[in-house]
């Protein structure tokens, strides 16, 4: 059971000073043009909700539909923090597979303030996201830094290894027209940038950006009728929650579950996200030709390589050092340049990963093409137990 | 000025302060922060809704650690001028990991994964106390501080 990715599109990421609606419409029109599908054919619009700069309850799906011109399509809106785009994609896929619609437009877009992401003003003593700042000054980079420090103490990773991830991703993104940062960076550049949260430097941590991405999903039958006999297909969308006990400390929580009653889980949350995607696609990590993972920090990319089963725990540094994760290597990771080159635009980024993998599988990733890949996997994780992994194949 | 816990009911003060967790009376699962009065047990195999306060162990081992070298945004109440501080996630014998700032005077150079730490209560901002993790230093190592 699969659906076709008939069109993909983005608005270039950066700081543009416009509204998330204009970015989203730009990306949507690009995806529709790529698919060769008129907007009036779309019978479902799924929007990724923006909470921070819109406001909770903003009906993002309908906002994009109005901006494109009301066409009477069904509408849905998804919120899943950083996994928002993938969950929106999953909603579209499910309705197509159920035979309830044929052509779905999935859009995610946001504007993001400079600096640390922080909760909205006000006092909310029962909100974990507010409390972690109020009680501990615990920022997002502090969580990323704890994962990085654990890699150093347990696996012997070094700050130079983390910097090498940035160097690689910066090189990958040089020719990507949608990337915000297109500049080669050296290990030295990373290591001399200010330390934000030990051991992570400013250049180890992704920036915040404006950005948008959109995907046109259709039934395979519709794709065929429109002359696309072998489109890129969605082979799996994993949006699993953690399973009790969640024993890896997770943003924005102050603690983990206790393993005292039922013991340690078989898989961590991030491992289970990938595992569910592979199960659904009926493949294993050995079938994957490229991966787009959530490099909020350089060190987090190394964690994801292991969580995705691309190597064993503690071996990611060795792959990186050997050049295996570079374009041309055994398993290129973040050929788009990743968040290192894009920055975060929360409701858009899981869709941006799908756009990149689609271009790669079609052989259209000019200047950053991974040759011969037939299967690509994405991964990301967001606040409050949201995560996603999408498998695409040709 | 009176100094009160920054949040009520999460930790005790005095000479041997402790974090206060909630133990499910049905399955025995322990949770921190303490479960709200109308809360639910986190164990999916348990529908317990009644809990007892339990003092968590005052000693644990470091799961990981870092610091804040840039001033966190509000609602954090930062000292002026801002002083960087360390943070530790600490694994307790009850089988859970709890975050906390690290005691004043200690930084990442005093920590490693697996190191032993002890719970203390210190001033967070004027008028408020908070729990913190203090490295347990072997006799003779104090001189390095
Ligand atoms: Zn229970």
Short mmCIF file of C-alpha atoms and ligand atoms in Angstrom, two decimals:
data_model
loop_
_atom_site.label_atom_id
_atom_site.label_comp_id
_atom_site.label_asym_id
_atom_site.label_seq_id
_atom_site.Cartn_x
_atom_site.Cartn_y
_atom_site.Cartn_z
CA UNK A 1 0.00 0.00 0.00
CA UNK A 2 1.59 3.25 -1.02
CA UNK A 3 0.84 6.68 -2.39
CA UNK A 4 2.69 8.83 -4.91
CA UNK A 5 4.75 11.90 -4.18
CA UNK A 6 3.77 13.71 -7.35
CA UNK A 7 5.15 17.13 -6.50
CA UNK A 8 7.46 18.81 -4.01
CA UNK A 9 8.39 22.45 -3.44
CA UNK A 10 9.96 24.84 -0.97
CA UNK A 11 10.37 28.47 -0.20
CA UNK A 12 14.09 29.17 0.30
CA UNK A 13 14.95 29.28 4.01
CA UNK A 14 16.36 32.37 5.68
CA UNK A 15 15.17 35.49 7.46
CA UNK A 16 12.83 37.14 5.03
CA UNK A 17 10.54 39.21 7.23
CA UNK A 18 7.29 38.04 5.66
CA UNK A 19 4.35 36.02 7.01
CA UNK A 20 4.30 32.24 7.19
CA UNK A 21 1.31 32.30 4.82
CA UNK A 22 3.32 33.80 1.97
CA UNK A 23 6.08 31.22 2.44
CA UNK A 24 3.57 28.39 2.52
CA UNK A 25 1.75 29.54 -0.63
CA UNK A 26 5.08 29.88 -2.46
CA UNK A 27 6.02 26.31 -1.50
CA UNK A 28 2.52 25.00 -2.32
CA UNK A 29 2.54 26.58 -5.79
CA UNK A 30 6.02 25.18 -6.41
CA UNK A 31 4.86 21.69 -5.43
CA UNK A 32 1.71 21.93 -7.57
CA UNK A 33 3.77 23.13 -10.55
CA UNK A 34 6.24 20.30 -9.99
CA UNK A 35 3.34 17.82 -9.98
CA UNK A 36 1.65 19.43 -12.97
CA UNK A 37 -1.56 19.46 -10.94
CA UNK A 38 -3.93 22.44 -10.92
CA UNK A 39 -4.91 23.74 -7.47
CA UNK A 40 -8.54 23.16 -8.37
CA UNK A 41 -7.84 19.38 -8.54
CA UNK A 42 -6.72 19.27 -4.92
CA UNK A 43 -9.41 17.68 -2.75
CA UNK A 44 -7.57 17.73 0.61
CA UNK A 45 -5.34 20.38 2.19
CA UNK A 46 -3.35 19.47 5.29
CA UNK A 47 -1.51 22.29 7.04
CA UNK A 48 1.21 22.10 9.64
CA UNK A 49 0.11 24.28 12.53
CA UNK A 50 2.36 27.08 13.68
CA UNK A 51 1.98 27.76 17.36
CA UNK A 52 4.74 30.07 18.36
CA UNK A 53 4.26 32.93 15.98
CA UNK A 54 0.78 32.28 14.87
CA UNK A 55 -1.06 31.10 17.92
CA UNK A 56 -2.31 27.81 19.18
CA UNK A 57 -5.58 27.09 17.45
CA UNK A 58 -4.56 28.85 14.27
CA UNK A 59 -6.20 26.82 11.53
CA UNK A 60 -3.16 26.52 9.29
CA UNK A 61 -4.75 24.17 6.76
CA UNK A 62 -7.61 26.56 6.06
CA UNK A 63 -5.25 29.54 6.13
CA UNK A 64 -3.29 28.12 3.21
CA UNK A 65 -6.49 27.06 1.44
CA UNK A 66 -7.89 30.60 1.67
CA UNK A 67 -4.63 32.12 0.46
CA UNK A 68 -4.61 29.79 -2.56
CA UNK A 69 -8.30 30.64 -3.17
CA UNK A 70 -11.11 28.61 -1.60
CA UNK A 71 -11.60 25.55 -3.78
CA UNK A 72 -13.94 23.52 -1.59
CA UNK A 73 -11.30 20.93 -0.59
CA UNK A 74 -11.47 19.06 2.69
CA UNK A 75 -9.09 20.47 5.25
CA UNK A 76 -7.04 19.20 8.18
CA UNK A 77 -4.42 20.67 10.47
CA UNK A 78 -1.65 18.88 12.29
CA UNK A 79 0.41 19.80 15.33
CA UNK A 80 3.29 17.53 16.33
CA UNK A 81 6.14 19.96 17.13
CA UNK A 82 9.10 19.11 14.88
CA UNK A 83 7.26 16.06 13.51
CA UNK A 84 4.34 18.24 12.34
CA UNK A 85 5.08 17.89 8.64
CA UNK A 86 5.31 14.11 8.79
CA UNK A 87 2.08 13.82 10.75
CA UNK A 88 0.38 16.06 8.20
CA UNK A 89 1.74 13.83 5.45
CA UNK A 90 0.41 10.78 7.29
CA UNK A 91 -3.07 12.31 7.47
CA UNK A 92 -3.04 12.91 3.73
CA UNK A 93 -1.72 9.44 3.01
CA UNK A 94 -4.37 7.78 5.19
CA UNK A 95 -7.26 9.53 3.43
CA UNK A 96 -5.83 8.65 0.03
CA UNK A 97 -5.34 4.99 1.01
CA UNK A 98 -8.86 4.89 2.40
CA UNK A 99 -10.17 6.06 -0.96
CA UNK A 100 -11.55 9.26 0.57
CA UNK A 101 -9.46 11.57 -1.59
CA UNK A 102 -7.15 11.46 -4.59
CA UNK A 103 -5.00 14.57 -4.51
CA UNK A 104 -3.71 16.08 -1.27
CA UNK A 105 -1.61 19.17 -0.72
CA UNK A 106 0.47 19.14 2.47
CA UNK A 107 2.02 22.45 3.56
CA UNK A 108 4.22 23.53 6.45
CA UNK A 109 5.59 27.04 6.94
CA UNK A 110 6.82 29.22 9.76
CA UNK A 111 8.65 32.34 10.81
CA UNK A 112 11.04 32.03 13.72
CA UNK A 113 12.56 34.60 16.05
CA UNK A 114 16.32 34.92 16.46
CA UNK A 115 18.09 33.24 19.34
CA UNK A 116 16.89 30.64 21.83
CA UNK A 117 13.42 29.28 21.27
CA UNK A 118 11.50 30.23 24.42
CA UNK A 119 7.97 29.87 25.74
CA UNK A 120 5.41 32.62 25.30
CA UNK A 121 5.09 35.18 28.10
CA UNK A 122 2.96 34.47 31.15
CA UNK A 123 3.15 32.21 34.19
CA UNK A 124 2.28 28.55 33.62
CA UNK A 125 3.37 26.47 36.58
CA UNK A 126 1.78 23.33 35.14
CA UNK A 127 3.49 23.62 31.72
CA UNK A 128 6.70 21.53 31.53
CA UNK A 129 8.01 23.69 28.69
CA UNK A 130 7.64 26.84 30.79
CA UNK A 131 8.94 25.16 33.95
CA UNK A 132 12.19 23.93 32.45
CA UNK A 133 13.16 27.55 31.77
CA UNK A 134 11.80 28.97 35.02
CA UNK A 135 13.30 26.35 37.34
CA UNK A 136 16.51 25.36 35.59
CA UNK A 137 17.26 27.72 32.69
CA UNK A 138 17.21 24.57 30.57
CA UNK A 139 17.35 25.66 26.89
CA UNK A 140 17.10 23.41 23.83
CA UNK A 141 20.89 23.50 23.23
CA UNK A 142 21.39 22.34 26.84
CA UNK A 143 19.48 19.14 26.02
CA UNK A 144 21.47 18.66 22.79
CA UNK A 145 24.68 19.24 24.74
CA UNK A 146 23.81 16.54 27.27
CA UNK A 147 23.42 14.01 24.46
CA UNK A 148 26.73 15.21 22.99
CA UNK A 149 28.58 15.00 26.31
CA UNK A 150 27.28 11.48 26.83
CA UNK A 151 28.71 10.48 23.42
CA UNK A 152 32.06 11.87 24.50
CA UNK A 153 32.16 10.10 27.85
CA UNK A 154 30.76 6.77 26.61
CA UNK A 155 32.07 6.51 23.05
CA UNK A 156 35.13 8.74 23.00
CA UNK A 157 33.66 11.29 20.59
CA UNK A 158 35.54 14.59 20.40
CA UNK A 159 34.53 18.18 19.67
CA UNK A 160 36.47 17.75 16.40
CA UNK A 161 34.10 14.91 15.43
CA UNK A 162 31.10 17.13 16.04
CA UNK A 163 32.73 19.89 13.99
CA UNK A 164 33.29 17.40 11.14
CA UNK A 165 29.52 16.91 10.89
CA UNK A 166 29.12 20.65 10.35
CA UNK A 167 31.93 20.72 7.79
CA UNK A 168 30.33 17.86 5.86
CA UNK A 169 26.82 19.32 5.92
CA UNK A 170 28.06 22.79 4.98
CA UNK A 171 29.79 21.23 1.96
CA UNK A 172 26.62 19.30 1.03
CA UNK A 173 24.51 22.45 1.15
CA UNK A 174 26.80 24.61 -0.99
CA UNK A 175 24.78 24.07 -4.18
CA UNK A 176 21.32 23.77 -2.60
CA UNK A 177 19.23 26.73 -3.81
CA UNK A 178 16.83 26.41 -0.84
CA UNK A 179 19.53 26.41 1.84
CA UNK A 180 20.03 29.53 3.91
CA UNK A 181 23.76 29.04 4.57
CA UNK A 182 25.87 28.20 1.54
CA UNK A 183 29.39 28.67 2.79
CA UNK A 184 32.16 26.17 3.44
CA UNK A 185 33.10 25.89 7.12
CA UNK A 186 36.27 24.38 8.63
CA UNK A 187 36.70 22.35 11.81
CA UNK A 188 38.67 25.30 13.15
CA UNK A 189 35.76 27.70 12.43
CA UNK A 190 33.47 25.53 14.56
CA UNK A 191 35.95 25.11 17.40
CA UNK A 192 36.71 28.84 17.69
CA UNK A 193 33.03 29.80 17.73
CA UNK A 194 31.68 30.52 21.21
CA UNK A 195 30.63 27.61 23.43
CA UNK A 196 26.87 27.79 24.00
CA UNK A 197 26.46 24.67 26.15
CA UNK A 198 29.53 22.55 26.74
CA UNK A 199 30.64 20.78 24.51
CA UNK A 200 28.60 22.44 21.76
CA UNK A 201 29.74 25.60 19.99
CA UNK A 202 27.57 28.14 18.23
CA UNK A 203 28.34 26.49 14.87
CA UNK A 204 27.38 23.05 16.25
CA UNK A 205 23.81 24.23 16.81
CA UNK A 206 21.31 24.97 14.08
CA UNK A 207 19.93 28.47 13.64
CA UNK A 208 16.28 29.48 13.58
CA UNK A 209 14.91 30.38 10.15
CA UNK A 210 11.83 31.24 8.16
CA UNK A 211 10.96 28.55 5.67
CA UNK A 212 8.31 26.45 3.98
CA UNK A 213 7.93 23.12 2.26
CA UNK A 214 5.02 21.45 0.49
CA UNK A 215 4.23 18.04 -0.94
CA UNK A 216 1.53 16.92 -3.38
CA UNK A 217 0.47 13.36 -2.56
CA UNK A 218 -1.83 11.42 -4.87
CA UNK A 219 -3.18 7.94 -5.30
CA UNK A 220 -1.05 5.74 -7.58
CA UNK A 221 -4.01 5.59 -9.94
CA UNK A 222 -4.21 9.39 -10.21
CA UNK A 223 -0.44 9.54 -10.77
CA UNK A 224 -0.71 6.99 -13.57
CA UNK A 225 -3.57 8.88 -15.23
CA UNK A 226 -1.37 11.97 -15.12
CA UNK A 227 1.50 10.28 -16.93
CA UNK A 228 3.63 9.36 -13.96
CA UNK A 229 4.03 5.60 -14.17
CA UNK A 230 6.77 5.20 -11.56
CA UNK A 231 6.63 8.12 -9.15
CA UNK A 232 8.51 8.33 -5.87
CA UNK A 233 6.32 6.54 -3.31
CA UNK A 234 5.73 6.88 0.38
CA UNK A 235 6.67 3.45 1.72
CA UNK A 236 6.18 4.31 5.40
CA UNK A 237 5.35 7.13 7.78
CA UNK A 238 6.19 6.45 11.41
CA UNK A 239 4.70 8.78 14.02
CA UNK A 240 4.93 6.51 17.07
CA UNK A 241 4.90 7.84 20.62
CA UNK A 242 7.46 6.68 23.16
CA UNK A 243 6.69 3.45 25.03
CA UNK A 244 6.78 3.32 28.83
CA UNK A 245 9.24 3.66 30.38
CA UNK A 246 10.82 6.43 28.29
CA UNK A 247 14.28 6.34 29.83
CA UNK A 248 16.20 8.85 27.70
CA UNK A 249 15.70 12.36 29.05
CA UNK A 250 13.70 14.21 26.48
CA UNK A 251 12.98 17.88 25.75
CA UNK A 252 11.18 19.64 27.52
CA UNK A 253 10.89 17.21 30.44
CA UNK A 254 12.64 17.54 33.79
CA UNK A 255 12.87 13.79 34.29
CA UNK A 256 12.43 10.40 32.65
CA UNK A 257 9.96 7.66 33.47
CA UNK A 258 11.15 5.16 36.04
CA UNK A 259 12.28 1.76 34.82
CA UNK A 260 11.70 0.43 38.34
CA UNK A 261 8.40 -1.36 37.72
CA UNK A 262 8.79 -2.94 34.27
CA UNK A 263 12.54 -2.65 33.56
CA UNK A 264 14.39 -0.95 30.74
CA UNK A 265 12.63 -0.84 27.37
CA UNK A 266 13.76 -2.92 24.40
CA UNK A 267 14.28 0.21 22.30
CA UNK A 268 14.71 3.89 23.06
CA UNK A 269 12.10 6.29 21.69
CA UNK A 270 14.27 7.35 18.77
CA UNK A 271 15.13 3.76 17.91
CA UNK A 272 11.44 2.87 17.96
CA UNK A 273 10.59 5.71 15.55
CA UNK A 274 12.94 4.23 12.96
CA UNK A 275 12.00 0.65 13.76
CA UNK A 276 8.31 1.33 13.09
CA UNK A 277 9.16 2.94 9.74
CA UNK A 278 11.28 -0.02 8.62
CA UNK A 279 8.60 -2.51 9.72
CA UNK A 280 5.93 -0.67 7.78
CA UNK A 281 8.11 -0.35 4.66
CA UNK A 282 9.20 -3.98 4.92
CA UNK A 283 12.87 -3.06 4.65
CA UNK A 284 15.89 -2.77 6.91
CA UNK A 285 18.59 -0.14 7.34
CA UNK A 286 20.80 -2.07 4.89
CA UNK A 287 18.36 -1.13 2.09
CA UNK A 288 18.68 2.61 2.70
CA UNK A 289 20.71 4.67 0.23
CA UNK A 290 20.55 8.04 1.95
CA UNK A 291 19.23 9.62 5.12
CA UNK A 292 17.97 13.09 6.03
CA UNK A 293 18.15 13.35 9.81
CA UNK A 294 17.46 15.96 12.36
CA UNK A 295 20.82 17.66 12.99
CA UNK A 296 19.59 20.22 15.51
CA UNK A 297 23.12 19.79 16.79
CA UNK A 298 26.06 18.21 15.00
CA UNK A 299 26.29 15.51 17.67
CA UNK A 300 22.61 14.65 17.27
CA UNK A 301 23.27 13.57 13.67
CA UNK A 302 25.64 10.92 15.06
CA UNK A 303 22.96 9.72 17.49
CA UNK A 304 20.44 9.44 14.65
CA UNK A 305 22.78 7.34 12.51
CA UNK A 306 22.76 4.76 15.28
CA UNK A 307 19.04 5.11 16.06
CA UNK A 308 18.33 4.51 12.35
CA UNK A 309 20.48 1.37 12.46
CA UNK A 310 22.96 2.74 9.89
CA UNK A 311 25.69 1.60 12.27
CA UNK A 312 26.03 0.12 15.74
CA UNK A 313 25.95 2.31 18.89
CA UNK A 314 29.25 4.10 19.30
CA UNK A 315 30.30 3.62 15.67
CA UNK A 316 28.94 6.79 14.09
CA UNK A 317 32.18 8.72 14.55
CA UNK A 318 34.10 6.02 12.69
CA UNK A 319 31.71 6.24 9.72
CA UNK A 320 31.94 10.00 9.71
CA UNK A 321 35.75 10.02 9.88
CA UNK A 322 35.95 7.47 7.05
CA UNK A 323 33.80 9.69 4.82
CA UNK A 324 31.04 7.09 4.66
CA UNK A 325 28.34 9.68 5.39
CA UNK A 326 29.52 12.14 2.75
CA UNK A 327 27.95 12.27 -0.72
CA UNK A 328 29.85 9.58 -2.63
CA UNK A 329 30.29 7.53 0.56
CA UNK A 330 28.51 4.35 1.61
CA UNK A 331 25.49 6.02 3.29
CA UNK A 332 25.28 9.78 2.73
CA UNK A 333 23.61 11.60 5.61
CA UNK A 334 21.96 14.99 5.09
CA UNK A 335 22.86 15.49 1.43
CA UNK A 336 20.61 18.59 1.51
CA UNK A 337 22.97 20.22 4.00
CA UNK A 338 20.53 19.48 6.82
CA UNK A 339 19.41 21.92 9.46
CA UNK A 340 23.05 23.02 9.61
CA UNK A 341 22.42 24.79 6.29
CA UNK A 342 18.68 25.42 6.60
CA UNK A 343 17.97 26.26 10.23
CA UNK A 344 14.72 25.40 11.98
CA UNK A 345 11.28 26.29 10.68
CA UNK A 346 9.36 23.85 12.77
CA UNK A 347 6.17 22.88 10.87
CA UNK A 348 8.10 22.76 7.59
CA UNK A 349 11.20 20.75 8.32
CA UNK A 350 9.85 17.19 8.27
CA UNK A 351 8.31 18.05 4.86
CA UNK A 352 11.56 19.64 3.69
CA UNK A 353 13.26 16.29 4.36
CA UNK A 354 10.65 14.59 2.17
CA UNK A 355 11.23 17.15 -0.59
CA UNK A 356 14.98 16.49 -0.52
CA UNK A 357 14.67 12.70 -0.56
CA UNK A 358 12.21 12.99 -3.48
CA UNK A 359 14.63 15.12 -5.50
CA UNK A 360 17.40 12.65 -4.66
CA UNK A 361 15.42 9.58 -5.72
CA UNK A 362 14.41 11.30 -8.97
CA UNK A 363 18.04 12.23 -9.68
CA UNK A 364 17.23 15.96 -9.57
CA UNK A 365 19.44 17.05 -6.65
CA UNK A 366 21.78 19.11 -8.75
CA UNK A 367 25.19 19.66 -7.19
CA UNK A 368 24.45 17.31 -4.27
CA UNK A 369 23.15 14.17 -5.98
CA UNK A 370 23.56 10.80 -4.29
CA UNK A 371 24.01 8.40 -7.19
CA UNK A 372 21.87 5.30 -7.48
CA UNK A 373 19.78 5.63 -4.33
CA UNK A 374 16.42 3.80 -4.49
CA UNK A 375 15.36 4.23 -0.86
CA UNK A 376 15.69 7.24 1.43
CA UNK A 377 14.77 7.62 5.08
CA UNK A 378 14.08 10.72 7.19
CA UNK A 379 14.02 11.13 10.95
CA UNK A 380 13.16 13.77 13.48
CA UNK A 381 11.87 14.27 16.98
CA UNK A 382 9.96 17.06 18.68
CA UNK A 383 8.60 18.19 22.02
CA UNK A 384 6.19 16.18 24.13
CA UNK A 385 6.77 12.74 22.63
CA UNK A 386 6.42 13.57 18.94
CA UNK A 387 8.71 11.99 16.41
CA UNK A 388 8.66 10.85 12.83
CA UNK A 389 10.43 8.86 10.18
CA UNK A 390 9.39 8.68 6.54
CA UNK A 391 10.62 6.09 4.05
CA UNK A 392 10.44 6.96 0.36
CA UNK A 393 11.30 4.65 -2.50
CA UNK A 394 11.32 4.40 -6.29
CA UNK B 1 13.55 38.27 52.97
CA UNK B 2 11.72 34.98 53.35
CA UNK B 3 13.10 32.28 51.11
CA UNK B 4 10.61 29.69 49.90
CA UNK B 5 10.84 26.78 47.46
CA UNK B 6 10.40 28.06 43.91
CA UNK B 7 7.73 25.40 43.48
CA UNK B 8 5.61 23.93 46.26
CA UNK B 9 5.80 20.25 47.19
CA UNK B 10 8.59 19.13 44.86
CA UNK B 11 11.41 19.01 47.42
CA UNK B 12 11.96 19.19 51.14
CA UNK B 13 14.40 21.58 52.79
CA UNK B 14 16.45 21.27 55.99
CA UNK B 15 19.69 19.41 56.69
CA UNK B 16 18.87 16.37 54.49
CA UNK B 17 16.74 17.73 51.65
CA UNK B 18 15.11 15.34 49.20
CA UNK B 19 13.07 15.43 46.03
CA UNK B 20 9.45 14.40 46.55
CA UNK B 21 8.11 11.88 44.06
CA UNK B 22 4.72 10.21 43.71
CA UNK B 23 4.35 6.47 44.06
CA UNK B 24 1.34 4.81 42.49
CA UNK B 25 -0.51 2.84 45.19
CA UNK B 26 -1.61 0.29 42.56
CA UNK B 27 1.58 -0.63 40.67
CA UNK B 28 4.33 1.08 42.65
CA UNK B 29 5.62 3.24 39.79
CA UNK B 30 7.53 6.27 41.06
CA UNK B 31 7.33 9.58 39.19
CA UNK B 32 8.97 12.98 39.53
CA UNK B 33 7.80 15.75 39.39
CA UNK B 34 5.10 14.59 41.79
CA UNK B 35 1.85 13.59 40.13
CA UNK B 36 -0.89 16.20 40.33
CA UNK B 37 -3.80 15.42 42.71
CA UNK B 38 -5.99 14.50 39.73
CA UNK B 39 -3.14 12.72 37.96
CA UNK B 40 -2.84 9.36 36.29
CA UNK B 41 -0.23 6.63 36.57
CA UNK B 42 2.26 6.67 33.70
CA UNK B 43 2.40 2.90 33.49
CA UNK B 44 0.13 1.98 30.55
CA UNK B 45 -0.73 -1.32 32.21
CA UNK B 46 -2.05 0.50 35.29
CA UNK B 47 -5.08 2.73 35.70
CA UNK B 48 -4.03 3.94 39.15
CA UNK B 49 -5.08 7.43 40.20
CA UNK B 50 -3.92 7.39 43.82
CA UNK B 51 -0.41 8.21 44.89
CA UNK B 52 1.72 8.51 47.98
CA UNK B 53 4.47 11.06 48.43
CA UNK B 54 7.89 9.40 48.59
CA UNK B 55 11.23 11.01 49.28
CA UNK B 56 13.62 10.10 46.46
CA UNK B 57 17.19 9.02 47.12
CA UNK B 58 19.51 11.92 47.85
CA UNK B 59 22.38 10.30 45.94
CA UNK B 60 22.61 9.32 42.30
CA UNK B 61 25.00 9.05 39.37
CA UNK B 62 25.43 11.47 36.50
CA UNK B 63 23.64 10.38 33.29
CA UNK B 64 24.97 13.43 31.48
CA UNK B 65 25.78 17.08 32.04
CA UNK B 66 26.44 20.40 30.36
CA UNK B 67 26.31 24.09 31.18
CA UNK B 68 24.64 27.34 30.15
CA UNK B 69 27.30 29.73 28.94
CA UNK B 70 24.71 32.07 27.41
CA UNK B 71 21.95 33.61 29.50
CA UNK B 72 18.73 31.61 29.14
CA UNK B 73 15.67 33.62 28.10
CA UNK B 74 12.75 34.41 30.47
CA UNK B 75 11.00 32.98 32.39
CA UNK B 76 14.49 32.14 33.74
CA UNK B 77 15.38 34.80 36.32
CA UNK B 78 19.08 35.44 35.70
CA UNK B 79 21.52 37.16 38.01
CA UNK B 80 22.86 40.47 36.72
CA UNK B 81 25.53 40.09 35.49
CA UNK B 82 24.77 36.59 34.26
CA UNK B 83 26.87 33.81 35.75
CA UNK B 84 27.17 30.61 33.71
CA UNK B 85 26.01 27.51 35.55
CA UNK B 86 26.26 23.76 35.03
CA UNK B 87 23.37 21.31 34.64
CA UNK B 88 23.27 17.59 35.35
CA UNK B 89 20.83 14.78 34.62
CA UNK B 90 21.11 12.30 37.46
CA UNK B 91 20.09 8.66 37.56
CA UNK B 92 18.53 7.71 40.89
CA UNK B 93 18.21 4.23 42.43
CA UNK B 94 14.44 4.50 41.87
CA UNK B 95 15.21 3.99 38.15
CA UNK B 96 14.58 7.48 36.84
CA UNK B 97 16.74 10.41 35.72
CA UNK B 98 16.16 13.89 37.16
CA UNK B 99 17.59 17.16 35.85
CA UNK B 100 18.96 19.89 38.04
CA UNK B 101 21.40 22.74 38.12
CA UNK B 102 24.79 21.91 39.61
CA UNK B 103 25.86 23.52 42.92
CA UNK B 104 27.54 26.89 42.70
CA UNK B 105 31.30 26.61 42.39
CA UNK B 106 31.20 23.43 40.31
CA UNK B 107 31.34 23.17 36.52
CA UNK B 108 31.52 20.57 33.77
CA UNK B 109 35.20 19.99 34.62
CA UNK B 110 34.08 18.43 37.92
CA UNK B 111 31.64 16.00 36.30
CA UNK B 112 31.66 12.86 34.18
CA UNK B 113 29.06 10.28 33.20
CA UNK B 114 28.75 7.92 36.16
CA UNK B 115 30.06 10.38 38.77
CA UNK B 116 28.29 10.39 42.15
CA UNK B 117 26.30 13.46 43.15
CA UNK B 118 24.20 14.47 46.13
CA UNK B 119 21.07 16.59 46.39
CA UNK B 120 21.29 19.99 48.07
CA UNK B 121 18.98 23.00 48.27
CA UNK B 122 20.29 26.46 47.39
CA UNK B 123 19.03 29.88 46.41
CA UNK B 124 17.82 30.02 42.78
CA UNK B 125 16.93 33.70 42.66
CA UNK B 126 16.17 36.24 45.41
CA UNK B 127 13.41 34.78 47.56
CA UNK B 128 13.40 31.30 46.01
CA UNK B 129 15.21 28.03 46.64
CA UNK B 130 15.73 25.12 44.23
CA UNK B 131 17.19 21.60 44.37
CA UNK B 132 20.69 21.22 42.99
CA UNK B 133 23.18 18.43 42.33
CA UNK B 134 26.47 18.60 44.18
CA UNK B 135 29.42 16.45 43.10
CA UNK B 136 30.51 14.05 45.83
CA UNK B 137 34.21 14.68 46.09
CA UNK B 138 36.54 12.02 47.47
CA UNK B 139 38.65 12.95 50.49
CA UNK B 140 41.78 14.74 49.32
CA UNK B 141 40.19 15.99 46.06
CA UNK B 142 38.70 19.02 47.79
CA UNK B 143 42.01 20.80 47.33
CA UNK B 144 41.38 20.94 43.58
CA UNK B 145 38.23 23.03 44.02
ZN1 LIG C 1 0.33 2.56 38.60
#
